[in-house]
Amino acid sequence: MNAETKVKPAKANILQGINAAIADAMEADETVIALGEDLADPEEGGVCGVTKGLSSRFGEHRVRSTPISEQAIIGAAIGASLVGFKPIAEIMLMNFTTVAMDMIVNHAAKLRFMSGGQTHVPIVIRTMTGTGFGSGGQHCDYLEAWFAHVAGIKVVTPSSPKDAYGLMRSAIDDPDPVLFIENLPTYWTPAEAPDKDYRVPIGKANVLSDGSDVTIIAYARMIQEATPAVAKLKEAGISAELIDLRTIAPWDRDTVVKSVAKTGRAVIVHEAVTPFGAGAEISAVLNEELFGKLRAPAKRLGGAFCPVPFSKPLETAFAPQTADIVAAVEALVRA
Amino acid sequence: MSNRATPDAATQVEIYRRMALIKANDERSRKVIMNGRLVMPYYSPRGQEVIPSAISVNLTDDDYICTIYRGSHDQLAKGLPLKDLWAEVAGRTTGTCKGKGGPMHVTYPEKGIMVTTGIVGSTMPIANGLAWGSQLKGDGRVTVASFGDGAANIGAFHESLNLAAVWKLPVIFVCQNNEWGEHTHFDKTSNVPVADRAAAYGMPGVRVDGNDPFEMYAVANEAIARARAGQGPTLIEAMTYRFFGHVFGDADNYMDKARKAKAIADDPVPAFRATLIESGVASEDQLAAMEAAIEKDIDEAVEFALASDFPGIEELKRDVFAEEMA
């Protein structure tokens, strides 16, 4: 989407939603700045072009390409945020956050607390990931649980252009660090376009379909797998409520618990490997809140517990698919 | 070095005051721990007094520093009030961080003390961001990143110095080379002086006697002036020696006894004191009165800290995020 477009197009994709959100935020607030590898226009606005046009419009002093130096990128974002800026730092791929973990976990997440509230770190860390493009074991992991396990950082992940825009604006507004996870394979899927200045509150899930027999809790690309599953289940006479979590930390316990209290069954779906994943936390809370009221044990559906494989059939089988979700729900309902 | 800056008489006395404050505060810290009045992890800066004292007289309250767990010398030199420091290391609510940070995370933005980190090598990436902020605002401030010789071997050192040079940031990287990275001697961890690495990033690198107030002042003055003038970063390797083990309680058996005895015999604090008196810059009475005032301030700070309240348990839910946790 051309950031100057005055008439809202009917359709947009996630990549355009993020680009527009950053552009609108930079237009509204000159303390919003961005940095990361290949971010500026001479470097083509990022490897997927998410930030295309921004440096030409706002200047390379505000949209800066960096060396391949993830610790330096997050450190620079933290430092600038301590003195009044709202930096958006891109770590190109989620696996590359591993080389900046000290800056993210020990510093960005903790400086507010360790300083007794004297300083705070209003940064957004954008990062993309996701299986489907054959990038193998080091380019497409979902590591959201690692960050959700750290007090002091919020974790969000959109599944639509509207949510991408609304969550990005909220993440930039937020006075604390927000990890913004983008799913690479669904960047270009068209859907309803966001309105300018639209916000999605952090911590608020989205109930995509009402149902009475089971609650499916998913996020990011798994919404694209779960949506057809809901339709197939309906044909089979099973009424499924689909919740897009949107925020992993702090997740919307109220919406999820309320839904599962109604349906009595829960299937949690994510692309991250199952053990110790977000699904484990959600399942534990459902157990604590609804013990005795569940009609079946909460079920987790996650990635296989192995590095993401390259070979296409293996990669496809790695992450939950529509058929897996249908089968898991049917097994729960029949139990 | 042409036009080498020399501190005037008043500045020399001020450098000494800061050194005497650091030394006295260190001696009291160890005493208070030994007496069992306070329990804290303590990393003595004894022996390294000159470096921050001679640097900080070239800075204003608006300039920023990032320092490390061995950082009370940097903090005091930058103007951290003693009461705020002592209450913080005692874990009291009157501390600079409400007792929630402790000795390794002292923060005091009022005097530009933006980050104290417990992670070796982590001051440099964040210092760049502070300096980037100044560059964007054009506010003329500079940022000093302190770290030890051990930190020069961490990847963040390379990433940060490179970025600072490429972006021409107003930052000064100060490696306080006290010869020891925890328990391991510098000779075993680097084949070259830390300052020599600056050439690889295209920035000036200076190795200086960090126990000589005049040398240290001149080098810091030039680096800070360069940064303020928009000429980019400088790497300073200030040579010094750590009088004690890595952490308080460490028996320091790994330290060469003769080398350590020599360093202590060359203690830079009494040496500079004698210089000031011999050169007529200060009198014995003047310095004695200054030292007595420092002791009195420390007495008051310690008693203030120990008489202060501990934070309430509700603080566990505060400052994690802007909004209080449920």
XYZ file of C-alpha atoms in Angstrom:
661
model
C 0.000 0.000 0.000
C 1.336 3.396 -0.887
C 1.544 5.226 2.405
C 0.209 8.369 0.707
C -2.962 6.663 -0.488
C -5.942 8.707 0.606
C -8.703 6.293 -0.382
C -8.701 3.109 1.629
C -8.403 0.069 -0.606
C -10.922 -2.661 0.132
C -8.212 -5.276 0.447
C -4.765 -5.216 1.937
C -2.261 -7.781 3.118
C -0.422 -8.108 6.423
C 2.782 -6.667 5.031
C 0.903 -3.565 3.903
C -0.876 -3.329 7.235
C 2.434 -3.230 9.097
C 3.947 -0.755 6.650
C 0.951 1.571 6.953
C 0.944 1.343 10.748
C 4.617 2.321 10.981
C 4.139 5.108 8.414
C 1.114 6.533 10.229
C 2.904 6.351 13.579
C 5.996 8.070 12.163
C 3.811 10.746 10.593
C 2.020 11.369 13.897
C 5.059 11.255 16.185
C 8.581 12.233 15.230
C 10.069 10.261 18.117
C 9.101 7.055 16.286
C 12.244 5.744 14.578
C 13.158 2.425 13.009
C 16.342 0.430 12.618
C 17.384 -2.971 11.391
C 19.187 -4.880 8.688
C 18.306 -3.727 5.130
C 15.516 -1.518 6.469
C 15.980 1.607 4.360
C 15.031 2.018 0.706
C 18.541 1.803 -0.785
C 18.521 -1.706 0.716
C 14.989 -2.289 -0.644
C 13.057 -1.632 2.574
C 13.767 -4.970 4.191
C 14.222 -8.424 2.706
C 10.458 -8.723 2.225
C 9.889 -4.991 1.729
C 7.882 -4.466 4.914
C 9.451 -1.040 5.478
C 9.595 -0.037 1.815
C 9.066 3.676 1.253
C 9.576 4.695 4.862
C 13.153 5.961 4.648
C 12.379 7.894 1.458
C 9.450 9.536 3.185
C 10.890 10.121 6.674
C 14.625 10.184 6.036
C 17.401 7.682 6.626
C 18.136 9.293 9.989
C 14.757 7.949 11.177
C 14.698 4.684 9.207
C 18.214 3.307 9.413
C 19.784 0.265 7.867
C 22.274 -1.307 10.245
C 25.194 -3.689 10.090
C 24.300 -7.349 10.733
C 24.650 -6.829 14.471
C 21.602 -7.914 16.419
C 22.972 -6.997 19.853
C 23.903 -3.559 18.589
C 20.466 -3.142 16.995
C 18.510 -3.934 20.155
C 21.008 -2.063 22.332
C 20.658 1.066 20.192
C 16.878 0.767 20.369
C 16.990 0.412 24.157
C 19.323 3.360 24.612
C 17.312 5.656 22.358
C 14.114 4.632 24.139
C 15.625 5.639 27.485
C 15.945 9.210 26.228
C 12.533 9.763 24.726
C 12.408 7.878 21.418
C 10.065 5.091 20.381
C 12.289 2.821 18.304
C 11.018 -0.032 16.169
C 13.875 -2.513 15.858
C 13.745 -5.263 13.289
C 15.401 -8.588 13.973
C 14.955 -10.040 10.535
C 14.109 -13.601 11.567
C 12.952 -14.878 14.925
C 15.853 -17.331 15.155
C 18.203 -14.341 15.044
C 16.759 -13.079 18.332
C 18.957 -15.755 19.894
C 22.025 -13.596 19.306
C 20.351 -10.607 20.981
C 18.789 -12.386 23.943
C 20.917 -10.534 26.510
C 19.708 -7.178 25.243
C 16.079 -8.303 25.043
C 15.769 -10.387 28.190
C 18.295 -8.902 30.617
C 17.880 -5.293 29.594
C 14.778 -4.326 27.584
C 12.471 -6.414 29.749
C 14.025 -5.551 33.095
C 15.215 -1.958 33.134
C 11.875 -0.536 34.308
C 11.774 -2.875 37.301
C 15.473 -2.763 38.154
C 15.451 1.054 38.064
C 12.418 1.196 40.315
C 10.413 2.767 37.495
C 12.891 5.575 36.786
C 13.488 4.392 33.239
C 11.433 2.381 30.805
C 11.949 0.851 27.398
C 9.169 1.652 24.919
C 10.534 -0.325 21.987
C 8.912 -2.601 19.443
C 10.941 -5.563 18.226
C 9.624 -6.760 14.871
C 10.592 -10.211 13.747
C 9.297 -12.665 11.151
C 9.147 -16.418 11.125
C 7.050 -19.418 10.154
C 7.329 -22.708 8.305
C 6.230 -23.205 4.709
C 9.048 -21.773 2.630
C 11.514 -24.590 3.068
C 13.970 -22.603 5.101
C 14.860 -25.460 7.436
C 16.049 -25.547 11.001
C 17.364 -22.027 11.683
C 15.037 -19.618 9.878
C 11.443 -20.334 10.877
C 11.056 -21.339 14.521
C 8.273 -19.981 16.672
C 9.990 -19.027 19.950
C 7.204 -16.936 21.491
C 7.104 -19.036 24.680
C 10.680 -18.051 25.533
C 9.728 -14.390 25.599
C 6.327 -14.937 27.230
C 8.286 -16.561 30.064
C 10.086 -13.278 30.800
C 8.437 -10.675 33.019
C 8.557 -7.240 31.415
C 8.028 -7.903 27.719
C 4.762 -8.240 25.809
C 4.353 -10.596 22.864
C 1.840 -10.092 20.071
C 1.253 -11.774 16.738
C -1.365 -10.761 14.176
C -3.184 -13.044 11.743
C -4.833 -10.404 9.550
C -4.006 -7.040 7.960
C -6.381 -5.243 10.326
C -4.827 -6.849 13.384
C -1.346 -6.261 11.980
C -2.081 -2.554 11.690
C -3.972 -2.279 14.966
C -1.486 -4.288 17.001
C 1.479 -2.420 15.527
C -0.050 0.938 16.427
C -0.780 -0.320 19.956
C 2.735 -1.779 20.248
C 4.255 1.584 19.264
C 1.961 3.382 21.735
C 2.871 0.977 24.526
C 5.269 2.284 27.195
C 6.969 -1.120 27.507
C 8.853 -3.437 25.143
C 6.667 -5.389 22.737
C 7.834 -8.301 20.606
C 5.836 -8.204 17.366
C 5.936 -11.561 15.581
C 5.125 -11.575 11.875
C 4.296 -14.739 9.969
C 6.327 -14.659 6.765
C 4.343 -17.106 4.576
C 1.073 -15.209 5.131
C 2.487 -11.698 4.555
C 0.827 -11.441 1.136
C -2.613 -12.984 1.842
C -5.250 -10.338 1.053
C -8.060 -9.561 3.471
C -10.040 -6.593 4.759
C -7.936 -3.443 4.924
C -7.444 -1.574 8.207
C -8.792 1.909 8.893
C -6.265 4.636 9.602
C -5.465 5.003 13.310
C -7.281 1.746 14.156
C -6.030 0.071 17.337
C -6.182 -3.515 18.584
C -5.698 -3.469 22.355
C -2.747 -5.561 23.548
C -4.010 -8.443 25.670
C -7.352 -8.733 23.905
C -8.227 -11.897 21.993
C -10.642 -11.975 19.061
C -13.525 -14.443 18.981
C -13.705 -15.292 15.268
C -16.656 -17.690 15.446
C -19.161 -18.573 18.166
C -19.625 -22.203 19.075
C -20.934 -24.434 21.831
C -19.087 -27.768 21.674
C -15.416 -26.835 21.717
C -13.105 -23.814 21.865
C -10.191 -23.696 19.456
C -7.490 -21.282 20.611
C -4.946 -20.387 17.944
C -2.863 -17.522 16.587
C -0.782 -16.368 13.655
C -0.846 -18.728 10.635
C -2.714 -21.360 12.630
C -5.836 -19.208 12.189
C -5.620 -20.025 8.483
C -5.586 -23.733 9.357
C -8.257 -23.480 12.042
C -10.795 -21.438 10.041
C -11.523 -24.198 7.493
C -11.471 -26.709 10.353
C -14.375 -24.859 11.971
C -16.348 -25.095 8.707
C -15.599 -28.808 8.322
C -16.586 -29.475 11.932
C -19.839 -27.621 11.372
C -20.602 -29.988 8.490
C -19.987 -32.841 10.918
C -22.414 -31.306 13.389
C -19.779 -29.940 15.797
C -20.041 -26.284 16.845
C -16.573 -24.823 17.380
C -15.701 -21.434 18.834
C -12.500 -20.079 17.325
C -10.422 -17.603 19.314
C -7.496 -15.751 17.798
C -5.315 -15.041 20.807
C -3.457 -12.155 19.048
C -1.492 -11.413 22.232
C 0.571 -14.241 23.713
C 1.743 -12.216 26.717
C -0.277 -11.067 28.534
C -2.860 -13.452 27.034
C -6.574 -12.837 27.350
C -7.417 -15.284 30.143
C -10.902 -13.859 30.648
C -12.053 -14.447 27.077
C -10.499 -17.910 26.856
C -11.684 -19.148 30.253
C -15.181 -17.792 29.651
C -15.375 -19.542 26.299
C -14.096 -22.878 27.602
C -16.443 -22.636 30.612
C -19.221 -22.491 28.016
C -17.993 -25.208 25.635
C -16.282 -27.483 28.180
C -13.573 -28.422 25.681
C -10.411 -26.729 24.452
C -7.920 -27.361 21.669
C -4.913 -25.071 21.632
C -3.085 -24.827 18.327
C 0.310 -23.314 17.628
C 3.177 -23.776 15.230
C 5.749 -23.762 18.048
C 6.720 -27.189 19.316
C 4.263 -28.583 21.855
C 6.393 -29.194 24.997
C 6.568 -26.144 27.277
C 4.803 -24.040 24.648
C 2.093 -21.409 25.049
C -0.426 -24.241 24.897
C 0.988 -25.730 28.084
C 0.404 -22.478 29.960
C -3.118 -22.057 28.605
C -3.924 -25.670 29.386
C -2.614 -25.280 32.939
C -4.754 -22.209 33.544
C -7.839 -23.960 32.161
C -7.118 -26.805 34.578
C -6.760 -24.393 37.493
C -9.850 -22.368 36.637
C -12.188 -25.020 35.302
C -11.222 -28.290 36.999
C -14.354 -30.413 37.243
C -16.176 -28.351 34.639
C -14.198 -29.588 31.637
C -15.915 -32.251 29.560
C -12.523 -33.462 28.302
C -8.881 -32.682 29.063
C -7.556 -29.642 27.220
C -5.685 -30.735 24.093
C -2.488 -29.179 22.716
C -1.611 -29.287 19.034
C 1.826 -27.926 18.247
C 4.803 -28.432 16.009
C 6.629 -31.759 16.140
C 9.377 -31.809 18.767
C 12.262 -31.637 16.311
C 14.108 -28.904 14.442
C 12.064 -27.632 11.503
C 12.888 -29.996 8.623
C 13.638 -28.942 5.053
C 12.147 -31.760 2.963
C 8.673 -30.648 1.862
C 6.595 -33.582 3.166
C 8.377 -33.369 6.503
C 7.968 -29.598 6.741
C 4.279 -29.899 5.932
C 3.823 -32.570 8.566
C 5.785 -30.564 11.148
C 3.087 -27.956 11.892
C -0.581 -28.612 12.693
C -2.860 -28.637 9.665
C -6.607 -28.301 9.202
C -7.095 -32.083 9.209
C -5.148 -32.412 12.468
C -7.357 -29.826 14.120
C -10.539 -31.523 12.877
C -9.299 -34.898 14.093
C -8.296 -33.545 17.499
C -11.671 -31.888 18.018
C -13.590 -34.969 16.899
C -11.580 -37.129 19.279
C -12.355 -34.768 22.163
C -16.049 -34.515 21.375
C -16.409 -38.281 20.983
C -14.469 -38.995 24.181
C 48.884 14.935 21.301
C 48.827 18.637 20.588
C 47.094 21.168 22.816
C 47.016 18.645 25.619
C 44.379 19.749 28.131
C 45.517 20.252 31.714
C 43.100 20.479 34.619
C 43.242 23.816 36.420
C 43.837 23.919 40.179
C 40.173 23.798 41.122
C 39.584 20.878 38.745
C 42.549 19.002 40.207
C 41.095 19.391 43.670
C 37.698 18.266 42.397
C 39.263 15.181 40.774
C 40.886 14.399 44.104
C 37.609 14.933 45.979
C 35.903 12.369 43.772
C 38.807 9.929 44.195
C 38.766 10.353 47.969
C 35.005 9.833 47.994
C 35.300 6.589 46.013
C 38.113 5.300 48.219
C 36.326 6.159 51.454
C 33.058 4.712 50.200
C 34.800 1.489 49.216
C 36.499 1.185 52.587
C 33.182 1.744 54.343
C 31.371 -0.725 52.107
C 33.782 -3.488 52.980
C 33.651 -2.581 56.654
C 29.869 -2.585 56.785
C 29.746 -5.976 55.094
C 32.451 -7.358 57.426
C 30.546 -6.071 60.450
C 27.487 -7.921 59.274
C 25.381 -4.790 59.063
C 24.671 -5.299 55.397
C 24.590 -8.230 53.013
C 25.178 -7.513 49.349
C 27.220 -8.678 46.400
C 30.076 -6.191 46.327
C 32.602 -5.558 43.572
C 35.304 -3.244 44.877
C 36.519 -0.474 42.559
C 39.510 0.197 44.831
C 42.542 1.119 42.768
C 40.457 2.439 39.866
C 39.514 5.800 41.412
C 41.315 8.030 38.944
C 39.509 6.913 35.801
C 35.938 8.082 36.464
C 37.107 11.054 38.538
C 39.252 12.481 35.768
C 36.643 11.681 33.104
C 33.583 12.985 34.919
C 34.989 16.476 35.547
C 34.782 16.810 31.757
C 31.080 15.889 31.752
C 27.905 17.690 32.781
C 24.915 16.290 34.644
C 23.178 16.042 31.265
C 25.761 13.687 29.812
C 25.037 9.991 30.087
C 26.976 7.060 31.456
C 26.392 3.326 31.350
C 28.378 1.306 33.824
C 28.687 -2.177 35.232
C 28.387 -4.102 38.490
C 31.837 -2.819 39.491
C 30.466 0.679 39.106
C 30.171 2.560 42.380
C 33.238 4.592 41.417
C 31.627 5.589 38.111
C 28.332 6.411 39.823
C 29.816 8.475 42.638
C 32.071 10.373 40.257
C 29.028 11.211 38.125
C 27.283 12.676 41.159
C 25.104 9.937 42.595
C 24.124 11.098 46.113
C 25.516 8.854 48.859
C 22.170 8.408 50.584
C 20.499 7.180 47.401
C 23.372 4.780 46.784
C 23.508 3.370 50.296
C 19.761 2.960 50.582
C 19.768 1.137 47.258
C 22.542 -1.280 48.156
C 20.743 -1.883 51.450
C 17.587 -2.768 49.508
C 15.559 0.029 51.052
C 12.612 1.888 49.590
C 14.566 5.171 49.817
C 17.178 3.816 47.427
C 17.601 5.244 43.979
C 15.729 2.247 42.520
C 13.458 1.736 45.555
C 15.752 -1.144 46.527
C 14.605 -3.153 43.517
C 17.820 -2.931 41.532
C 20.523 -3.307 44.138
C 24.270 -2.702 43.805
C 24.457 -4.113 40.274
C 21.633 -2.006 38.824
C 21.980 1.460 40.317
C 20.194 3.957 38.063
C 19.945 7.722 38.536
C 18.822 9.570 35.412
C 18.918 12.930 37.234
C 22.702 12.743 36.948
C 22.749 10.841 33.669
C 23.414 7.428 35.245
C 21.143 5.597 32.808
C 22.087 1.945 33.110
C 24.162 -0.165 35.479
C 24.339 -3.695 34.184
C 25.380 -6.979 35.748
C 26.146 -8.442 32.348
C 29.724 -8.177 31.103
C 29.838 -6.265 27.831
C 26.333 -4.863 27.840
C 27.005 -1.181 28.445
C 28.269 -0.580 24.917
C 25.199 -1.466 22.819
C 22.916 0.625 25.038
C 25.351 3.542 25.217
C 25.142 3.685 21.426
C 21.388 4.162 21.666
C 21.697 6.986 24.176
C 24.224 8.611 21.871
C 22.011 8.018 18.835
C 19.243 9.836 20.713
C 21.573 12.785 21.294
C 22.614 12.751 17.652
C 18.976 12.809 16.509
C 18.061 15.596 18.924
C 21.272 17.523 18.386
C 21.423 18.153 22.138
C 25.230 18.085 22.335
C 25.293 15.442 25.037
C 27.837 12.644 25.074
C 27.619 9.145 26.488
C 30.394 7.280 28.280
C 30.270 3.473 28.254
C 32.428 1.891 30.948
C 33.519 -1.712 30.884
C 36.408 -3.905 31.885
C 39.132 -5.607 29.885
C 37.136 -8.846 30.063
C 34.233 -7.200 28.245
C 36.465 -6.357 25.300
C 36.276 -10.027 24.327
C 32.502 -10.187 24.119
C 30.777 -10.013 20.751
C 28.816 -6.943 21.818
C 32.100 -4.999 21.961
C 32.721 -5.587 18.272
C 29.146 -4.935 17.205
C 28.917 -1.753 19.244
C 32.231 -0.184 18.321
C 31.597 -0.877 14.680
C 28.104 0.639 14.757
C 29.278 3.673 16.736
C 32.029 4.333 14.220
C 29.796 3.829 11.180
C 27.102 6.103 12.634
C 29.681 8.555 14.085
C 27.958 8.506 17.449
C 28.891 10.868 20.319
C 30.059 8.057 22.572
C 33.283 7.350 24.455
C 34.153 3.729 25.143
C 36.198 3.496 28.332
C 37.839 0.155 28.957
C 39.066 0.127 32.543
C 41.816 -2.429 32.116
C 42.446 -3.622 35.671
C 44.328 -6.678 34.335
C 41.650 -9.097 35.553
C 38.596 -10.516 33.858
C 37.049 -12.144 36.892
C 39.871 -14.588 37.866
C 41.788 -14.652 34.580
C 44.655 -12.332 33.714
C 44.468 -10.071 30.665
C 47.631 -11.634 29.206
C 45.776 -14.930 28.839
C 42.775 -13.418 27.091
C 44.107 -10.940 24.542
C 47.141 -10.793 22.275
C 46.914 -7.052 21.749
C 46.122 -3.971 23.795
C 42.398 -3.276 23.768
C 43.089 0.200 22.371
C 44.723 -1.319 19.272
C 41.384 -2.779 18.262
C 40.018 0.715 17.612
C 41.916 0.824 14.333
C 39.761 -2.026 13.074
C 36.690 0.182 13.403
C 38.246 3.360 12.101
C 38.158 5.235 15.362
C 40.934 6.620 17.555
C 42.187 4.234 20.218
C 44.281 5.452 23.128
C 45.998 3.460 25.839
C 46.558 5.695 28.831
C 47.836 5.374 32.376
C 44.470 5.295 34.097
C 46.087 5.920 37.460
C 47.583 9.240 36.354
C 44.958 11.975 36.813
C 46.684 14.355 34.376
C 47.035 11.795 31.591
C 43.528 10.486 32.146
C 42.064 13.989 32.159
C 43.796 14.968 28.932
C 42.742 11.853 27.040
C 39.139 12.052 28.286
C 38.959 15.752 27.509
C 39.995 15.197 23.925
C 37.662 12.227 23.369
C 34.710 14.068 24.874
C 35.444 17.159 22.789
C 35.586 15.020 19.634
C 32.255 13.404 20.486
C 30.586 16.743 21.233
C 31.888 18.177 17.989
C 30.235 15.378 16.023
C 33.534 13.719 15.159
C 32.479 10.330 16.492
C 33.560 7.821 19.085
C 36.894 7.110 20.774
C 38.099 3.950 22.486
C 40.107 4.641 25.632
C 41.952 1.836 27.365
C 42.742 3.113 30.850
C 45.395 0.970 32.529
C 44.803 0.376 36.217
C 44.822 -2.424 38.770
C 42.133 -4.035 40.892
C 43.264 -4.098 44.531
C 40.937 -6.922 45.524
C 39.447 -10.112 44.117
C 36.628 -10.107 41.619
C 33.874 -10.065 44.221
C 34.009 -9.356 47.926
C 34.947 -12.550 49.741
C 37.012 -13.848 46.833
C 40.368 -14.942 48.323
C 42.174 -13.706 45.149
C 44.747 -16.512 45.269
C 45.022 -16.257 41.498
C 46.500 -12.738 41.704
C 50.271 -12.441 41.635
C 51.233 -11.272 45.125
C 54.209 -9.146 44.132
C 52.276 -7.410 41.349
C 49.399 -6.720 43.684
C 51.692 -5.416 46.433
C 53.338 -3.103 43.906
C 49.940 -1.779 42.750
C 48.860 -1.125 46.315
C 52.176 0.550 47.109
C 51.515 2.805 44.113
C 47.984 3.578 45.347
C 46.870 6.475 43.117
C 44.791 8.188 45.804
C 47.516 9.079 48.335
C 49.896 9.637 45.424
C 47.678 12.332 43.916
C 47.056 13.773 47.365
C 50.799 14.212 47.832
C 51.115 15.740 44.368
C 48.458 18.335 45.130
C 50.160 19.331 48.350
C 53.678 19.354 46.895
C 52.596 21.504 43.981
C 50.784 23.901 46.293
C 47.416 23.272 44.610
C 45.917 22.234 47.946
C 46.980 22.284 51.576
C 47.088 19.386 53.983
C 44.410 21.053 56.103
C 42.153 21.615 53.118
C 42.320 17.971 52.025
C 41.978 16.665 55.569
C 38.841 18.753 56.004
C 37.522 17.446 52.687
C 38.159 13.854 53.740
C 36.518 14.425 57.112
C 33.449 15.854 55.370
C 33.304 12.790 53.132
C 33.462 10.466 56.152
C 30.646 12.415 57.791
C 28.527 12.211 54.645
C 29.106 8.469 54.482
C 28.227 8.092 58.180
C 24.945 9.852 57.522
C 24.226 7.893 54.359
C 24.819 4.525 56.021
C 22.620 5.378 58.989
C 19.942 6.834 56.702
C 19.964 3.658 54.627
C 19.842 1.235 57.528
C 17.039 3.212 59.205
C 14.931 3.253 56.029
C 12.055 0.890 55.356
C 12.242 -2.128 53.125
C 9.894 -1.959 50.156
C 6.484 -3.549 50.613
C 5.742 -6.902 49.003
C 3.338 -5.112 46.629
C 6.436 -3.850 44.816
C 6.684 -7.292 43.186
C 3.766 -6.248 40.997
C 4.979 -2.744 40.259
C 7.381 -1.572 37.570
C 7.218 -4.868 35.712
C 5.086 -2.947 33.239
C 3.739 0.612 33.316
C 0.435 -0.731 34.575
C 0.547 -2.618 37.863
C 0.247 -6.390 37.550
C -2.969 -8.049 38.682
